[in-house]
């Protein structure tokens, strides 16, 4: 019943399962873009492969009959990519996916998991090519595009597959059930259980982390026997198109219908995602994007399980610290990283009106704010270094929000445009900081996605935490960062985090940022507040993607 | 971090976990109402305890201030029970539940699971008392009331608790996460994870299997740290009221607020279930009942996870058999058991127009039908024996459906009223069989809950299976029973079962009936067709009842 690809990757799977039990640091995917890990020629090969994709029609073998081509991606660094992808309407995609499902569903857990693990390994080998694709669609700087778009996304994929295997392998295939009947012969039934996929899974990608946010749902659904339609954001198709191509190659080589994984490319404004999501054949939907779109899916697509990551307002609360410079550096890094275009980036920074305690005595609110501003300015002082952290603005909406935010509250630190040494056209912006009060809820209780932070003066840190709990319960958040040396306040912060179902970071003064979350250890999203209705990944994320069909046979 | 009650029951829990992995027969709860298992005085004590409840106000200590009393249960055997239960409105219940939740949520998995296991053990000791309560609310005959209402329901409770423990214990409490940084010092974070319940769980009971269908949700939610409001069907309050009382006693003895488990009793027609379900504080809803009510919960209570078992149309397909008498006896038993008032009871029996194959040659459609009728008549021939199988009709709606069904299709076997030797007032009915054709979809594609079966003439058994697949995908079913000696048709039946997500029984000719499902082995409901959106029990049934709150601390 096993499968060659399963056997080939079983050792990795076993390590992944162990990592999930211990949640210690682990990854089989080197995160440094180093020739030592990926081979001497890997960096150049990856760049060459990426360049060869530009201005071409993106080929996928074995697709349904052509319905034309579509593509309008723009690199935030170097302008239009001029890549066109095969176009198919919802009917063509769903018919091909349903046909592929018929054989895929019969293959069974070993084949599903083996194929997924092989795809992930091949994705890893292509990390440089994918890094360029991520960089030139999302605007991430190269290092981040490599890590978050490559190995870290592959980690999240493997994590989802490991959870899927864990859940599926807990169900035995058969047993001879024998129930004692006292002096009489026992009752005997031959029982068997078959893992049965839900049907067609739809993955709706986002424009900022197409692979990192897309892989968990894609691999959780594929590893549980479902066929997949990947609908990338029209602004970031290439990273997922490459993923789909690699998946299709592995499927075809293993003797399966490549249409088990399909690409649904569309133009900005074309309602392909909704057309697909509304169809009854679609049983699983994984979505990352706006709250409006996510809530529409949740309320209109009752025929499907919807796993949605939506907007949120991540908060920082300052109370006290024994490392003020470390605090400032860490927060500045968190705000600057990819210009705040992260679902985990902090937005609201609450500072007590009478300041924060440090080993050198109280720092006033103004001194605290000034420290944060100085750290941000230092971080962005050298454009050549800063752009490697800030990346570029992904789309004009972010620029519009940044401009609008300049009218909110009171000024604190202006956003500046930096000139990228290699890409002078790129829209590079340093983070904007505005000052608000606790009463400005209408401003800070919504997400201002981009390089926008608010310093919010609070009566004290406990009041700030109470406000955070209310905000997060109503409007969602993935992260809460608290700086305090006071065990009582730390406990209060933990209570708030539990009641608001938000991940808490305490006293992050090193180089780990609250924005970052590590597969096999950190749960990304709790699934308990409006920012996300699921966690990447946990048992609940995979256990309902399949059902079990039972056969009892009288023996 | 452990808890005395957890340690006390840990051995049972370990056995339950092992049983779930193997799905072999197992139960710690003796299913025979025998003094050898339950003690010499147990039968008499149980009856005495039950009789002492009648015509009394049902006392629960530590409740919110009284808002009066309510109760209108009627024994299908002996008339009004005249028991009154404390009445509280939605506000009073939710406030008390929210208050109790504050301490319960902090107790942690060992305490939650330990308390649940102690409750289940005490329920087991009270099986005789609960059996009488089940019998005199549902109309089940005593043996069934004892088994399904007592030990089998306790098995399902323990199964849900075991799944809950399995999921919660897979999350470590903490770890020192250390990420190598090449030549530099590793990045170190102290991480901790806390199991955080969803909030308030609402359990909406049914009138036919108040404990068997109510316990899985109740214990799955309680074992994951949620507080519980049990809203029984107004026609079957007592079994769940006893359960709530026992739960509250264990909670209080263990030092917890007894209002962690509350009873929400109401009169027929009072919309207390909806009033509770609509409230945002309710995060989990477990429901068994009509499709209309279940679908209302699913579409209106988006703030909660809704686990709903609704109506379905269970089918039997006849193709061939090497034991026709065994086939007839088994189907007759399935139809007669508790007068078909079971969510798993068969309703639609498809018979090929040219009959079925047997070792003695073909039996015509008429001969096959006659065999089934004869078996049913034999089973119901002696009223004194028959009533122990049929039980009594639970409520007048079933009688009305039975009367209406006498106009459907063509006659086959009439329903007769039997006089119960001990309870002459009881409405006891033998199963009605009507004949339909494959075209009578408007009749057989809906549930006719009660002692109503249809013999449906089909062109052949393959056509019957195709019709079954369509029916079950549209209208749901928990069980499909197929009789065939042909491996190809058996395979077709398995394909149909997989596509319709229905549990398949093959060639049941012994004393195990398709209606029965055994905890720790059989999945009750697949969660994949309209009859139920969840399975009792599997990982998916428990994994989303809690979330994990993570704290990362810079070390």
mmCIF file of N, CA, C and O in Angstrom, chain A residues 24-25 31 102 167 176-179 187 191 193-194 197-198 298-299 302 490 494 498-499 501 504-507 509 511 514 516 521-523 526-527 538-539 547 550-554, chain B residues 24-25 31 102 167 176-179 187 191 193-194 197-198 298-299 302 490 494 498-499 501 504-507 509 511 514 516 521-523 526-527 538-539 547 550-554:
data_model
loop_
_atom_site.group_PDB
_atom_site.id
_atom_site.type_symbol
_atom_site.label_atom_id
_atom_site.label_comp_id
_atom_site.label_asym_id
_atom_site.label_seq_id
_atom_site.Cartn_x
_atom_site.Cartn_y
_atom_site.Cartn_z
ATOM 1 N N UNK A 24 10.354 22.410 18.793
ATOM 2 C CA UNK A 24 11.715 22.945 18.839
ATOM 3 C C UNK A 24 12.077 23.447 17.436
ATOM 4 O O UNK A 24 11.408 23.112 16.469
ATOM 5 N N UNK A 25 13.160 24.218 17.321
ATOM 6 C CA UNK A 25 13.584 24.668 15.995
ATOM 7 C C UNK A 25 13.929 23.470 15.119
ATOM 8 O O UNK A 25 14.680 22.575 15.525
ATOM 9 N N UNK A 31 17.889 28.108 5.088
ATOM 10 C CA UNK A 31 17.266 29.410 4.841
ATOM 11 C C UNK A 31 18.226 30.440 4.252
ATOM 12 O O UNK A 31 17.794 31.484 3.798
ATOM 13 N N UNK A 102 -10.962 11.991 -9.884
ATOM 14 C CA UNK A 102 -11.439 10.606 -9.891
ATOM 15 C C UNK A 102 -10.309 9.596 -9.679
ATOM 16 O O UNK A 102 -10.480 8.599 -8.984
ATOM 17 N N UNK A 167 -2.984 12.909 10.979
ATOM 18 C CA UNK A 167 -4.428 12.662 11.135
ATOM 19 C C UNK A 167 -4.872 11.435 10.346
ATOM 20 O O UNK A 167 -5.645 10.614 10.838
ATOM 21 N N UNK A 176 -10.543 -6.743 12.301
ATOM 22 C CA UNK A 176 -11.555 -7.782 12.510
ATOM 23 C C UNK A 176 -12.113 -7.533 13.900
ATOM 24 O O UNK A 176 -11.465 -7.803 14.907
ATOM 25 N N UNK A 177 -13.320 -6.977 13.914
ATOM 26 C CA UNK A 177 -13.946 -6.517 15.165
ATOM 27 C C UNK A 177 -14.680 -7.683 15.786
ATOM 28 O O UNK A 177 -15.517 -8.305 15.141
ATOM 29 N N UNK A 178 -14.337 -7.977 17.002
ATOM 30 C CA UNK A 178 -14.902 -9.166 17.640
ATOM 31 C C UNK A 178 -15.434 -8.779 19.010
ATOM 32 O O UNK A 178 -14.677 -8.372 19.895
ATOM 33 N N UNK A 179 -16.729 -8.883 19.170
ATOM 34 C CA UNK A 179 -17.373 -8.461 20.415
ATOM 35 C C UNK A 179 -17.810 -9.688 21.199
ATOM 36 O O UNK A 179 -18.657 -10.457 20.731
ATOM 37 N N UNK A 187 -19.611 -11.774 18.325
ATOM 38 C CA UNK A 187 -20.043 -11.128 17.089
ATOM 39 C C UNK A 187 -18.793 -10.664 16.359
ATOM 40 O O UNK A 187 -17.936 -10.000 16.949
ATOM 41 N N UNK A 191 -14.132 -4.895 9.383
ATOM 42 C CA UNK A 191 -14.340 -3.449 9.176
ATOM 43 C C UNK A 191 -13.188 -2.865 8.386
ATOM 44 O O UNK A 191 -12.036 -3.253 8.578
ATOM 45 N N UNK A 193 -11.770 1.104 6.771
ATOM 46 C CA UNK A 193 -11.945 2.551 6.766
ATOM 47 C C UNK A 193 -11.125 3.142 5.634
ATOM 48 O O UNK A 193 -9.955 2.784 5.463
ATOM 49 N N UNK A 194 -11.733 4.004 4.884
ATOM 50 C CA UNK A 194 -11.026 4.601 3.751
ATOM 51 C C UNK A 194 -11.043 6.114 3.874
ATOM 52 O O UNK A 194 -12.106 6.728 4.047
ATOM 53 N N UNK A 197 -11.374 12.055 0.274
ATOM 54 C CA UNK A 197 -11.206 13.509 0.220
ATOM 55 C C UNK A 197 -12.557 14.220 0.097
ATOM 56 O O UNK A 197 -13.560 13.611 -0.260
ATOM 57 N N UNK A 198 -12.547 15.516 0.398
ATOM 58 C CA UNK A 198 -13.772 16.313 0.297
ATOM 59 C C UNK A 198 -14.183 16.556 -1.154
ATOM 60 O O UNK A 198 -15.359 16.568 -1.464
ATOM 61 N N UNK A 298 -16.913 33.394 3.619
ATOM 62 C CA UNK A 298 -17.449 32.694 4.782
ATOM 63 C C UNK A 298 -18.979 32.664 4.772
ATOM 64 O O UNK A 298 -19.585 31.677 5.155
ATOM 65 N N UNK A 299 -19.591 33.773 4.339
ATOM 66 C CA UNK A 299 -21.057 33.775 4.412
ATOM 67 C C UNK A 299 -21.726 33.215 3.163
ATOM 68 O O UNK A 299 -22.831 32.694 3.259
ATOM 69 N N UNK A 302 -21.221 28.395 1.851
ATOM 70 C CA UNK A 302 -21.529 27.457 2.931
ATOM 71 C C UNK A 302 -21.345 26.008 2.507
ATOM 72 O O UNK A 302 -21.344 25.109 3.330
ATOM 73 N N UNK A 490 3.095 41.246 32.956
ATOM 74 C CA UNK A 490 3.286 40.148 32.003
ATOM 75 C C UNK A 490 2.124 39.162 32.090
ATOM 76 O O UNK A 490 1.622 38.670 31.079
ATOM 77 N N UNK A 494 -0.624 38.112 29.330
ATOM 78 C CA UNK A 494 -0.976 36.741 28.935
ATOM 79 C C UNK A 494 -2.488 36.514 29.005
ATOM 80 O O UNK A 494 -3.056 35.860 28.140
ATOM 81 N N UNK A 498 -4.814 35.465 25.907
ATOM 82 C CA UNK A 498 -5.706 34.296 25.906
ATOM 83 C C UNK A 498 -7.139 34.680 25.562
ATOM 84 O O UNK A 498 -7.820 33.975 24.822
ATOM 85 N N UNK A 499 -7.602 35.789 26.118
ATOM 86 C CA UNK A 499 -8.989 36.185 25.852
ATOM 87 C C UNK A 499 -9.165 36.711 24.433
ATOM 88 O O UNK A 499 -10.267 36.684 23.897
ATOM 89 N N UNK A 501 -7.131 35.612 21.942
ATOM 90 C CA UNK A 501 -6.595 34.575 21.060
ATOM 91 C C UNK A 501 -5.545 35.160 20.113
ATOM 92 O O UNK A 501 -5.639 35.050 18.890
ATOM 93 N N UNK A 504 1.448 36.136 21.716
ATOM 94 C CA UNK A 504 2.107 37.155 22.534
ATOM 95 C C UNK A 504 3.620 37.044 22.428
ATOM 96 O O UNK A 504 4.182 35.946 22.543
ATOM 97 N N UNK A 505 4.275 38.185 22.217
ATOM 98 C CA UNK A 505 5.741 38.257 22.260
ATOM 99 C C UNK A 505 6.121 39.141 23.438
ATOM 100 O O UNK A 505 5.621 40.264 23.568
ATOM 101 N N UNK A 506 6.991 38.620 24.285
ATOM 102 C CA UNK A 506 7.387 39.381 25.478
ATOM 103 C C UNK A 506 8.847 39.817 25.349
ATOM 104 O O UNK A 506 9.735 38.985 25.158
ATOM 105 N N UNK A 507 9.059 41.129 25.432
ATOM 106 C CA UNK A 507 10.411 41.697 25.531
ATOM 107 C C UNK A 507 11.329 41.289 24.378
ATOM 108 O O UNK A 507 12.452 40.865 24.592
ATOM 109 N N UNK A 509 13.860 42.040 22.197
ATOM 110 C CA UNK A 509 14.865 43.095 22.010
ATOM 111 C C UNK A 509 16.027 42.618 21.145
ATOM 112 O O UNK A 509 16.966 43.357 20.905
ATOM 113 N N UNK A 511 17.151 40.066 17.582
ATOM 114 C CA UNK A 511 16.906 40.179 16.146
ATOM 115 C C UNK A 511 15.695 39.374 15.687
ATOM 116 O O UNK A 511 15.352 39.408 14.511
ATOM 117 N N UNK A 514 8.586 40.217 16.004
ATOM 118 C CA UNK A 514 7.237 39.708 16.248
ATOM 119 C C UNK A 514 6.574 39.309 14.926
ATOM 120 O O UNK A 514 5.731 38.418 14.885
ATOM 121 N N UNK A 516 7.809 37.622 12.605
ATOM 122 C CA UNK A 516 8.258 36.331 12.101
ATOM 123 C C UNK A 516 7.580 35.189 12.836
ATOM 124 O O UNK A 516 7.381 35.250 14.045
ATOM 125 N N UNK A 521 6.936 25.219 14.938
ATOM 126 C CA UNK A 521 7.007 25.716 16.303
ATOM 127 C C UNK A 521 5.896 26.730 16.581
ATOM 128 O O UNK A 521 5.097 26.537 17.485
ATOM 129 N N UNK A 522 5.852 27.798 15.793
ATOM 130 C CA UNK A 522 4.862 28.850 16.040
ATOM 131 C C UNK A 522 3.560 28.566 15.291
ATOM 132 O O UNK A 522 3.580 28.262 14.096
ATOM 133 N N UNK A 523 2.435 28.719 15.991
ATOM 134 C CA UNK A 523 1.141 28.707 15.319
ATOM 135 C C UNK A 523 0.918 30.086 14.714
ATOM 136 O O UNK A 523 0.912 31.088 15.424
ATOM 137 N N UNK A 526 -4.382 32.262 15.483
ATOM 138 C CA UNK A 526 -4.958 31.341 16.466
ATOM 139 C C UNK A 526 -6.250 30.737 15.951
ATOM 140 O O UNK A 526 -6.695 29.708 16.451
ATOM 141 N N UNK A 527 -6.867 31.389 14.968
ATOM 142 C CA UNK A 527 -8.204 30.951 14.568
ATOM 143 C C UNK A 527 -9.282 31.380 15.541
ATOM 144 O O UNK A 527 -10.427 30.960 15.427
ATOM 145 N N UNK A 538 -2.448 23.485 12.346
ATOM 146 C CA UNK A 538 -2.715 22.629 13.489
ATOM 147 C C UNK A 538 -3.621 21.505 13.018
ATOM 148 O O UNK A 538 -3.970 21.444 11.831
ATOM 149 N N UNK A 539 -3.992 20.621 13.915
ATOM 150 C CA UNK A 539 -4.837 19.487 13.530
ATOM 151 C C UNK A 539 -6.135 19.945 12.892
ATOM 152 O O UNK A 539 -6.596 19.368 11.907
ATOM 153 N N UNK A 547 -12.810 12.950 4.957
ATOM 154 C CA UNK A 547 -13.759 12.227 5.795
ATOM 155 C C UNK A 547 -13.360 10.744 5.724
ATOM 156 O O UNK A 547 -12.520 10.362 4.921
ATOM 157 N N UNK A 550 -16.599 4.175 5.987
ATOM 158 C CA UNK A 550 -16.464 2.916 6.709
ATOM 159 C C UNK A 550 -17.257 1.819 6.013
ATOM 160 O O UNK A 550 -18.367 2.051 5.551
ATOM 161 N N UNK A 551 -16.667 0.644 5.933
ATOM 162 C CA UNK A 551 -17.397 -0.533 5.439
ATOM 163 C C UNK A 551 -17.359 -1.614 6.520
ATOM 164 O O UNK A 551 -16.283 -1.940 7.031
ATOM 165 N N UNK A 552 -18.534 -2.115 6.861
ATOM 166 C CA UNK A 552 -18.618 -3.231 7.805
ATOM 167 C C UNK A 552 -19.183 -4.422 7.043
ATOM 168 O O UNK A 552 -20.204 -4.307 6.371
ATOM 169 N N UNK A 553 -18.500 -5.519 7.183
ATOM 170 C CA UNK A 553 -18.893 -6.710 6.430
ATOM 171 C C UNK A 553 -19.136 -7.825 7.430
ATOM 172 O O UNK A 553 -18.291 -8.102 8.280
ATOM 173 N N UNK A 554 -20.289 -8.440 7.327
ATOM 174 C CA UNK A 554 -20.607 -9.550 8.231
ATOM 175 C C UNK A 554 -19.684 -10.715 7.923
ATOM 176 O O UNK A 554 -19.555 -11.135 6.786
ATOM 177 N N UNK B 24 -10.729 -1.709 17.476
ATOM 178 C CA UNK B 24 -11.199 -3.032 17.869
ATOM 179 C C UNK B 24 -12.322 -2.852 18.898
ATOM 180 O O UNK B 24 -12.480 -1.767 19.459
ATOM 181 N N UNK B 25 -13.094 -3.914 19.170
ATOM 182 C CA UNK B 25 -14.121 -3.801 20.206
ATOM 183 C C UNK B 25 -13.494 -3.485 21.550
ATOM 184 O O UNK B 25 -12.533 -4.127 21.976
ATOM 185 N N UNK B 31 -22.464 -3.604 29.091
ATOM 186 C CA UNK B 31 -23.708 -3.227 28.427
ATOM 187 C C UNK B 31 -24.913 -4.032 28.899
ATOM 188 O O UNK B 31 -26.038 -3.680 28.590
ATOM 189 N N UNK B 102 -14.739 31.536 33.741
ATOM 190 C CA UNK B 102 -13.513 32.243 34.111
ATOM 191 C C UNK B 102 -12.559 31.382 34.928
ATOM 192 O O UNK B 102 -11.346 31.446 34.746
ATOM 193 N N UNK B 167 -5.790 15.364 21.194
ATOM 194 C CA UNK B 167 -5.463 16.609 20.493
ATOM 195 C C UNK B 167 -4.745 17.591 21.409
ATOM 196 O O UNK B 167 -3.771 18.227 21.012
ATOM 197 N N UNK B 176 12.301 25.535 25.022
ATOM 198 C CA UNK B 176 13.336 26.550 24.825
ATOM 199 C C UNK B 176 13.794 26.391 23.386
ATOM 200 O O UNK B 176 14.498 25.455 23.035
ATOM 201 N N UNK B 177 13.335 27.316 22.557
ATOM 202 C CA UNK B 177 13.543 27.241 21.102
ATOM 203 C C UNK B 177 14.891 27.867 20.786
ATOM 204 O O UNK B 177 15.146 29.016 21.153
ATOM 205 N N UNK B 178 15.731 27.108 20.138
ATOM 206 C CA UNK B 178 17.092 27.584 19.896
ATOM 207 C C UNK B 178 17.426 27.373 18.430
ATOM 208 O O UNK B 178 17.479 26.245 17.936
ATOM 209 N N UNK B 179 17.623 28.476 17.725
ATOM 210 C CA UNK B 179 17.866 28.410 16.277
ATOM 211 C C UNK B 179 19.328 28.717 16.006
ATOM 212 O O UNK B 179 19.800 29.820 16.301
ATOM 213 N N UNK B 187 19.813 31.969 18.228
ATOM 214 C CA UNK B 187 18.665 32.748 18.689
ATOM 215 C C UNK B 187 17.873 31.865 19.646
ATOM 216 O O UNK B 187 17.554 30.723 19.324
ATOM 217 N N UNK B 191 9.347 29.563 24.737
ATOM 218 C CA UNK B 191 8.003 29.536 24.177
ATOM 219 C C UNK B 191 7.075 28.733 25.083
ATOM 220 O O UNK B 191 7.482 27.725 25.659
ATOM 221 N N UNK B 193 2.794 27.338 25.285
ATOM 222 C CA UNK B 193 1.523 27.202 24.584
ATOM 223 C C UNK B 193 0.446 26.844 25.589
ATOM 224 O O UNK B 193 0.637 25.959 26.418
ATOM 225 N N UNK B 194 -0.664 27.522 25.509
ATOM 226 C CA UNK B 194 -1.741 27.265 26.460
ATOM 227 C C UNK B 194 -3.018 26.912 25.707
ATOM 228 O O UNK B 194 -3.438 27.638 24.801
ATOM 229 N N UNK B 197 -9.945 27.514 25.743
ATOM 230 C CA UNK B 197 -11.257 27.082 25.228
ATOM 231 C C UNK B 197 -11.899 28.169 24.373
ATOM 232 O O UNK B 197 -11.510 29.338 24.426
ATOM 233 N N UNK B 198 -12.900 27.770 23.595
ATOM 234 C CA UNK B 198 -13.618 28.726 22.742
ATOM 235 C C UNK B 198 -14.510 29.647 23.557
ATOM 236 O O UNK B 198 -14.660 30.810 23.243
ATOM 237 N N UNK B 298 -26.930 26.479 11.330
ATOM 238 C CA UNK B 298 -25.745 26.596 10.487
ATOM 239 C C UNK B 298 -25.690 27.943 9.771
ATOM 240 O O UNK B 298 -24.632 28.529 9.617
ATOM 241 N N UNK B 299 -26.855 28.456 9.346
ATOM 242 C CA UNK B 299 -26.780 29.711 8.585
ATOM 243 C C UNK B 299 -26.870 30.955 9.456
ATOM 244 O O UNK B 299 -26.334 31.992 9.078
ATOM 245 N N UNK B 302 -23.275 32.071 12.777
ATOM 246 C CA UNK B 302 -21.928 32.071 12.215
ATOM 247 C C UNK B 302 -20.860 32.391 13.262
ATOM 248 O O UNK B 302 -19.677 32.216 13.015
ATOM 249 N N UNK B 490 -20.297 -5.362 -4.965
ATOM 250 C CA UNK B 490 -19.788 -4.880 -3.675
ATOM 251 C C UNK B 490 -18.845 -3.690 -3.875
ATOM 252 O O UNK B 490 -18.880 -2.710 -3.132
ATOM 253 N N UNK B 494 -19.185 0.119 -2.620
ATOM 254 C CA UNK B 494 -18.164 0.889 -1.886
ATOM 255 C C UNK B 494 -17.892 2.226 -2.563
ATOM 256 O O UNK B 494 -17.718 3.238 -1.899
ATOM 257 N N UNK B 498 -18.411 5.816 -0.837
ATOM 258 C CA UNK B 498 -17.365 6.840 -0.766
ATOM 259 C C UNK B 498 -17.830 8.172 -1.359
ATOM 260 O O UNK B 498 -17.552 9.232 -0.818
ATOM 261 N N UNK B 499 -18.523 8.104 -2.477
ATOM 262 C CA UNK B 499 -18.960 9.352 -3.106
ATOM 263 C C UNK B 499 -20.094 10.016 -2.339
ATOM 264 O O UNK B 499 -20.298 11.214 -2.444
ATOM 265 N N UNK B 501 -20.361 9.541 1.014
ATOM 266 C CA UNK B 501 -19.888 9.657 2.402
ATOM 267 C C UNK B 501 -20.880 9.019 3.368
ATOM 268 O O UNK B 501 -21.356 9.648 4.309
ATOM 269 N N UNK B 504 -21.143 1.985 5.064
ATOM 270 C CA UNK B 504 -21.660 0.841 4.306
ATOM 271 C C UNK B 504 -21.653 -0.415 5.170
ATOM 272 O O UNK B 504 -20.643 -0.722 5.819
ATOM 273 N N UNK B 505 -22.778 -1.139 5.149
ATOM 274 C CA UNK B 505 -22.858 -2.460 5.785
ATOM 275 C C UNK B 505 -23.074 -3.486 4.684
ATOM 276 O O UNK B 505 -23.983 -3.324 3.859
ATOM 277 N N UNK B 506 -22.235 -4.511 4.668
ATOM 278 C CA UNK B 506 -22.336 -5.534 3.614
ATOM 279 C C UNK B 506 -22.815 -6.849 4.209
ATOM 280 O O UNK B 506 -22.210 -7.375 5.146
ATOM 281 N N UNK B 507 -23.932 -7.332 3.692
ATOM 282 C CA UNK B 507 -24.425 -8.682 4.008
ATOM 283 C C UNK B 507 -24.639 -8.903 5.498
ATOM 284 O O UNK B 507 -24.190 -9.897 6.067
ATOM 285 N N UNK B 509 -26.419 -10.338 8.067
ATOM 286 C CA UNK B 509 -27.454 -11.365 8.235
ATOM 287 C C UNK B 509 -27.472 -11.913 9.655
ATOM 288 O O UNK B 509 -28.267 -12.792 9.963
ATOM 289 N N UNK B 511 -26.970 -10.836 14.014
ATOM 290 C CA UNK B 511 -27.755 -10.035 14.956
ATOM 291 C C UNK B 511 -27.234 -8.607 15.085
ATOM 292 O O UNK B 511 -27.822 -7.799 15.800
ATOM 293 N N UNK B 514 -27.647 -2.669 11.079
ATOM 294 C CA UNK B 514 -27.041 -1.484 10.478
ATOM 295 C C UNK B 514 -27.304 -0.251 11.342
ATOM 296 O O UNK B 514 -26.518 0.698 11.352
ATOM 297 N N UNK B 516 -26.962 0.015 14.429
ATOM 298 C CA UNK B 516 -26.079 0.110 15.588
ATOM 299 C C UNK B 516 -24.709 0.629 15.189
ATOM 300 O O UNK B 516 -24.188 0.274 14.132
ATOM 301 N N UNK B 521 -14.952 2.378 17.586
ATOM 302 C CA UNK B 521 -14.742 1.610 16.358
ATOM 303 C C UNK B 521 -15.472 2.249 15.185
ATOM 304 O O UNK B 521 -14.854 2.601 14.184
ATOM 305 N N UNK B 522 -16.789 2.413 15.298
ATOM 306 C CA UNK B 522 -17.558 2.959 14.180
ATOM 307 C C UNK B 522 -17.645 4.482 14.259
ATOM 308 O O UNK B 522 -17.941 5.038 15.314
ATOM 309 N N UNK B 523 -17.415 5.126 13.112
ATOM 310 C CA UNK B 523 -17.689 6.556 13.023
ATOM 311 C C UNK B 523 -19.186 6.724 12.787
ATOM 312 O O UNK B 523 -19.728 6.214 11.805
ATOM 313 N N UNK B 526 -20.584 10.613 8.737
ATOM 314 C CA UNK B 526 -19.295 10.884 8.105
ATOM 315 C C UNK B 526 -18.973 12.365 8.135
ATOM 316 O O UNK B 526 -17.826 12.761 7.982
ATOM 317 N N UNK B 527 -20.010 13.198 8.322
ATOM 318 C CA UNK B 527 -19.786 14.640 8.176
ATOM 319 C C UNK B 527 -19.669 15.069 6.732
ATOM 320 O O UNK B 527 -19.314 16.206 6.460
ATOM 321 N N UNK B 538 -14.442 12.089 15.839
ATOM 322 C CA UNK B 538 -13.130 12.011 15.198
ATOM 323 C C UNK B 538 -12.343 13.245 15.620
ATOM 324 O O UNK B 538 -12.858 14.075 16.391
ATOM 325 N N UNK B 539 -11.128 13.364 15.137
ATOM 326 C CA UNK B 539 -10.295 14.507 15.511
ATOM 327 C C UNK B 539 -10.976 15.826 15.185
ATOM 328 O O UNK B 539 -10.931 16.775 15.960
ATOM 329 N N UNK B 547 -8.453 26.570 21.093
ATOM 330 C CA UNK B 547 -7.394 27.184 20.311
ATOM 331 C C UNK B 547 -6.136 27.170 21.192
ATOM 332 O O UNK B 547 -6.206 26.845 22.363
ATOM 333 N N UNK B 550 -0.163 31.293 22.255
ATOM 334 C CA UNK B 550 1.283 31.122 22.306
ATOM 335 C C UNK B 550 1.944 32.348 22.923
ATOM 336 O O UNK B 550 1.550 33.476 22.654
ATOM 337 N N UNK B 551 2.928 32.119 23.777
ATOM 338 C CA UNK B 551 3.745 33.212 24.307
ATOM 339 C C UNK B 551 5.199 32.943 23.962
ATOM 340 O O UNK B 551 5.708 31.844 24.217
ATOM 341 N N UNK B 552 5.841 33.918 23.352
ATOM 342 C CA UNK B 552 7.266 33.817 23.067
ATOM 343 C C UNK B 552 7.972 34.888 23.895
ATOM 344 O O UNK B 552 7.587 36.058 23.867
ATOM 345 N N UNK B 553 8.987 34.475 24.595
ATOM 346 C CA UNK B 553 9.686 35.395 25.496
ATOM 347 C C UNK B 553 11.149 35.403 25.082
ATOM 348 O O UNK B 553 11.780 34.354 24.943
ATOM 349 N N UNK B 554 11.679 36.603 24.879
ATOM 350 C CA UNK B 554 13.081 36.721 24.506
ATOM 351 C C UNK B 554 13.946 36.289 25.685
ATOM 352 O O UNK B 554 13.765 36.778 26.802
#
